[in-house]
XYZ file of C-alpha atoms in Angstrom:
344
model
C -23.565 -35.471 -35.173
C -20.620 -33.341 -34.037
C -23.094 -30.852 -32.545
C -24.957 -33.666 -30.704
C -21.678 -35.067 -29.392
C -20.617 -31.642 -28.061
C -24.000 -31.174 -26.363
C -23.767 -34.615 -24.701
C -20.209 -33.910 -23.520
C -21.233 -30.514 -22.138
C -24.249 -32.062 -20.382
C -22.059 -34.786 -18.824
C -19.500 -32.248 -17.560
C -22.267 -30.043 -16.110
C -23.844 -33.005 -14.332
C -20.493 -34.070 -12.891
C -19.703 -30.548 -11.699
C -23.137 -30.174 -10.136
C -22.862 -33.515 -8.356
C -19.405 -32.726 -6.984
C -20.541 -29.274 -5.811
C -23.624 -30.758 -4.162
C -21.487 -33.397 -2.496
C -19.027 -30.861 -1.121
C -21.857 -28.569 0.022
C -23.694 -31.365 1.776
C -20.499 -32.490 3.469
C -19.858 -28.956 4.704
C -23.458 -28.676 5.908
C -23.330 -32.084 7.579
C -23.071 -31.899 11.428
C -19.824 -32.888 13.087
C -19.287 -36.573 13.563
C -18.584 -38.250 16.890
C -14.863 -38.159 16.088
C -14.679 -34.437 16.988
C -16.555 -34.696 20.286
C -13.549 -35.525 22.454
C -11.932 -32.281 21.254
C -15.020 -30.318 22.306
C -15.052 -31.985 25.691
C -11.380 -31.277 26.182
C -11.762 -27.569 25.390
C -14.892 -27.155 27.542
C -13.580 -28.838 30.674
C -10.920 -27.427 32.970
C -7.414 -28.812 33.013
C -5.315 -28.900 36.185
C -3.517 -25.726 35.100
C -6.854 -23.994 34.484
C -7.943 -24.967 37.982
C -4.840 -23.399 39.545
C -5.408 -20.214 37.548
C -9.049 -20.113 38.693
C -7.906 -20.028 42.323
C -5.284 -17.354 41.613
C -7.696 -15.180 39.618
C -10.282 -15.403 42.401
C -7.808 -14.078 44.962
C -6.471 -11.324 42.683
C -9.930 -10.054 41.713
C -11.042 -10.010 45.355
C -7.961 -8.056 46.447
C -8.455 -5.417 43.736
C -12.104 -4.969 44.752
C -11.180 -4.743 48.457
C -8.797 -1.843 47.848
C -11.805 0.119 46.561
C -14.444 -0.776 49.169
C -12.364 -1.046 52.374
C -13.693 2.247 53.868
C -17.289 1.100 53.393
C -16.475 -2.238 55.019
C -15.063 -0.441 58.059
C -18.192 1.723 58.398
C -20.378 -1.388 58.072
C -18.537 -3.127 60.909
C -18.789 -0.048 63.141
C -22.538 0.240 62.476
C -23.110 -3.416 63.340
C -21.287 -2.947 66.651
C -22.967 0.364 67.483
C -26.087 -1.365 68.788
C -24.113 -3.117 71.519
C -22.961 0.241 72.888
C -25.182 2.075 75.420
C -24.364 5.424 73.768
C -23.755 4.887 70.040
C -21.696 7.632 68.439
C -23.798 7.633 65.262
C -27.156 6.325 64.100
C -26.601 6.539 60.353
C -23.852 5.420 58.025
C -23.039 9.002 57.020
C -22.938 10.009 60.680
C -20.494 7.181 61.354
C -18.377 8.285 58.398
C -18.122 11.894 59.625
C -17.428 10.763 63.201
C -14.547 8.517 62.103
C -12.985 11.202 59.910
C -13.240 13.844 62.685
C -11.976 11.728 65.561
C -9.549 9.331 63.888
C -8.606 10.979 60.593
C -9.449 10.153 56.982
C -6.725 7.527 56.637
C -8.290 5.520 59.483
C -10.970 4.497 56.984
C -8.329 2.108 55.666
C -7.583 0.555 59.064
C -7.449 -3.196 58.640
C -6.643 -3.079 54.921
C -3.852 -5.618 55.344
C -6.306 -7.981 57.038
C -8.828 -7.359 54.260
C -6.281 -8.240 51.592
C -5.175 -11.302 53.551
C -8.820 -12.368 53.754
C -9.166 -12.113 49.980
C -5.939 -14.084 49.502
C -7.308 -16.916 51.649
C -11.106 -16.927 51.793
C -12.064 -15.385 48.437
C -9.383 -17.266 46.540
C -10.646 -20.524 48.049
C -14.372 -19.934 47.568
C -14.138 -18.771 43.953
C -11.599 -21.438 43.058
C -13.606 -24.239 44.675
C -16.863 -22.988 43.134
C -15.295 -22.803 39.680
C -13.994 -26.370 40.057
C -17.365 -27.666 41.312
C -19.275 -25.828 38.566
C -16.949 -27.322 35.961
C -17.462 -30.787 37.479
C -21.263 -30.381 37.371
C -21.299 -29.073 33.763
C -22.081 -31.280 30.791
C -19.612 -32.347 28.093
C -19.974 -29.012 26.249
C -19.186 -27.019 29.400
C -22.795 -25.846 29.953
C -23.553 -25.488 33.698
C -26.624 -27.061 35.334
C -29.892 -25.226 34.644
C -31.246 -25.364 38.203
C -30.618 -22.473 40.604
C -30.825 -24.953 43.486
C -27.892 -26.887 42.021
C -25.810 -23.718 41.641
C -26.734 -22.566 45.148
C -25.710 -25.953 46.539
C -22.317 -25.704 44.842
C -21.880 -22.184 46.216
C -22.830 -23.346 49.693
C -20.244 -26.126 49.617
C -17.537 -23.764 48.328
C -18.331 -21.146 50.948
C -18.354 -23.575 53.855
C -14.961 -25.028 52.978
C -13.395 -21.630 52.257
C -14.648 -20.074 55.507
C -12.683 -22.574 57.582
C -9.520 -21.547 55.727
C -10.299 -17.840 56.000
C -11.580 -17.591 59.595
C -8.265 -16.295 61.078
C -8.279 -13.419 58.600
C -11.919 -12.706 59.522
C -11.046 -12.391 63.209
C -8.133 -10.051 62.427
C -10.209 -7.943 60.036
C -13.102 -7.455 62.463
C -10.780 -6.534 65.332
C -8.664 -4.130 63.303
C -11.617 -2.290 61.752
C -13.455 -1.964 65.101
C -10.457 -1.078 67.273
C -10.996 2.668 66.920
C -14.385 2.549 68.646
C -12.834 1.308 71.909
C -11.425 3.591 74.628
C -7.684 4.234 74.070
C -6.658 2.045 77.007
C -8.635 -0.935 75.634
C -7.459 -0.802 72.041
C -5.359 -3.653 70.707
C -3.439 -1.457 68.246
C -2.385 -4.222 65.865
C 0.216 -2.867 63.430
C -0.807 -5.153 60.554
C -2.476 -8.497 59.946
C 0.616 -10.584 60.699
C 1.116 -8.725 63.975
C -2.535 -9.493 64.794
C -2.083 -13.186 63.969
C 1.067 -13.443 66.104
C -0.346 -11.567 69.095
C -3.673 -13.379 69.108
C -1.861 -16.718 69.031
C 0.583 -15.681 71.755
C -1.851 -13.856 74.076
C -5.106 -15.775 73.628
C -4.175 -19.113 72.084
C -4.293 -20.310 68.497
C -7.883 -21.521 68.870
C -8.976 -17.867 69.148
C -8.218 -17.490 65.449
C -11.195 -19.774 64.840
C -13.489 -18.009 67.314
C -16.892 -17.588 65.734
C -16.101 -20.272 63.184
C -19.616 -21.729 63.340
C -21.435 -18.485 62.464
C -18.682 -17.741 59.931
C -19.334 -21.068 58.189
C -23.103 -20.465 58.289
C -22.650 -16.944 56.921
C -20.285 -18.155 54.199
C -22.706 -20.870 53.124
C -25.590 -18.375 52.975
C -23.493 -15.703 51.235
C -22.063 -18.008 48.597
C -25.322 -19.840 47.944
C -26.965 -16.445 47.392
C -24.081 -14.648 45.691
C -22.512 -17.299 43.460
C -25.765 -19.127 42.782
C -27.688 -15.952 41.894
C -24.812 -14.622 39.771
C -24.538 -17.786 37.672
C -28.327 -18.034 37.363
C -28.791 -14.347 36.466
C -25.997 -14.532 33.909
C -27.513 -17.639 32.318
C -30.988 -16.037 32.146
C -29.581 -12.850 30.608
C -27.734 -14.818 27.939
C -30.461 -17.364 27.157
C -33.581 -15.166 27.327
C -32.555 -11.500 26.937
C -29.912 -11.881 24.198
C -27.013 -10.613 26.320
C -23.553 -11.675 25.208
C -21.915 -14.189 27.522
C -18.609 -12.303 27.498
C -20.081 -8.773 27.518
C -19.224 -6.479 30.418
C -22.881 -5.388 30.569
C -23.877 -9.007 31.281
C -21.407 -9.276 34.128
C -22.483 -5.872 35.516
C -26.217 -6.625 35.614
C -25.719 -10.165 36.941
C -23.366 -8.994 39.698
C -25.742 -6.184 40.786
C -28.572 -8.719 41.125
C -26.221 -11.027 42.992
C -25.089 -8.268 45.366
C -28.628 -7.313 46.366
C -29.793 -10.900 46.890
C -26.687 -11.641 48.930
C -27.088 -8.535 51.123
C -30.656 -9.359 52.129
C -29.895 -13.022 52.807
C -26.620 -12.673 54.697
C -26.938 -9.646 56.985
C -28.497 -11.430 60.007
C -25.746 -14.063 60.060
C -23.100 -11.417 59.366
C -24.088 -9.307 62.375
C -24.108 -12.488 64.477
C -20.575 -13.307 63.366
C -19.370 -9.762 64.008
C -20.749 -9.652 67.555
C -19.206 -13.010 68.501
C -15.779 -12.207 67.070
C -15.554 -8.899 68.957
C -17.191 -9.915 72.247
C -15.390 -9.463 75.547
C -14.892 -12.269 78.057
C -15.204 -11.007 81.648
C -14.118 -13.337 84.473
C -14.239 -16.271 82.088
C -17.842 -15.556 81.065
C -18.397 -14.682 77.379
C -20.828 -11.957 76.417
C -22.771 -14.356 74.194
C -23.319 -18.099 74.495
C -23.562 -18.686 70.750
C -25.188 -17.576 67.492
C -28.761 -18.181 68.678
C -28.106 -16.184 71.863
C -26.808 -13.286 69.764
C -29.911 -13.258 67.578
C -32.225 -13.429 70.578
C -30.490 -10.572 72.412
C -30.297 -8.383 69.315
C -34.000 -8.835 68.504
C -35.056 -8.390 72.153
C -32.888 -5.368 72.956
C -32.607 -3.608 69.602
C -35.598 -4.758 67.532
C -36.091 -7.242 64.683
C -34.987 -4.929 61.885
C -31.716 -4.200 63.683
C -30.605 -7.508 62.135
C -30.275 -5.415 58.961
C -28.618 -2.489 60.717
C -25.971 -1.035 58.450
C -27.822 -2.258 55.338
C -26.728 0.749 53.283
C -22.977 0.462 53.915
C -23.243 -3.323 53.702
C -24.830 -3.120 50.240
C -22.526 -0.273 49.199
C -19.654 -2.512 50.195
C -20.973 -5.841 48.901
C -22.561 -4.454 45.717
C -19.457 -2.727 44.298
C -17.215 -5.490 45.649
C -19.334 -8.099 43.884
C -19.416 -6.046 40.660
C -15.679 -5.314 40.626
C -14.706 -8.819 41.722
C -16.841 -10.627 39.139
C -16.059 -8.262 36.253
C -12.328 -8.485 36.890
C -12.562 -12.253 37.362
C -14.500 -12.693 34.111
C -11.951 -10.566 32.249
C -9.066 -12.646 33.589
C -10.911 -15.818 32.624
C -11.525 -14.399 29.158
C -7.882 -13.424 28.640
C -6.274 -16.581 29.980
C -8.921 -19.336 30.063
C -10.655 -18.787 26.744
C -13.772 -17.098 28.151
C -14.641 -19.835 30.659
C -16.464 -18.053 33.503
C -18.773 -18.666 36.436
């Protein structure tokens, strides 16, 4: 009897232990209840402070990238303007590089750097900050962005259009300062820095001149940001979802930004050359050189050929590609350090 009693007691204790273990295991395996969902939503969505940081990080990352690619940007602008000259000084990007170094000195490759940095502090800060806010608004409760490339491109287009209005004065200053060296000495504007350019343009030509070429600038910005931001977000999502890339890996950001840079270069060059020609055109006896963006495109195609719309493709891609790579990688790192990995 004592032996039977001990066996029953042991069996009861074993059953109780097993049941309690099973209960705790099942509770740990059970999916989260609805009570935790608000916490997930709160961590996935941006706060007001996160939004401010997104704007600041966009401007900082753009300025760092510009310090690296400024010489290539200057060569690109000179190549785009070479077609409007009856006797271009160079036909290739390397030829333009050697000509600038010989005639103006190596440091002239950084002419307009202050305007380039000012452009990043206005235009790039605005476009990346606005896009980040719009992408966060369009994401679901877990922070996952929309699947459609069209949706991402539309958000990029809206961000670019709004930011270009803010950044147009810096665009005008940048184009003038980087192209000043190609003019005869007596026709050069010789701006000392971007703030000197802003003051003199306002005083000598009127404040509205700072928004000259605003229409093609807006069009270019909408095309650029639809292609660049949309393709970057889409490429990054495809790499993570289908090719097992890590969302926070530098390799993911590198590959996605290279794809983005190429797509953006092909899509934006015709509108970029249109913008450049309008912002640097001369007005003789009150008559402008071009009547508008369509007139620029028609004259370029008629006088220089269709593929001249992609003149300066190499320096443009060498500028936009590394700028896109450096800007996005640095931006993603800042987001990872301060915003818990939330990226574009």
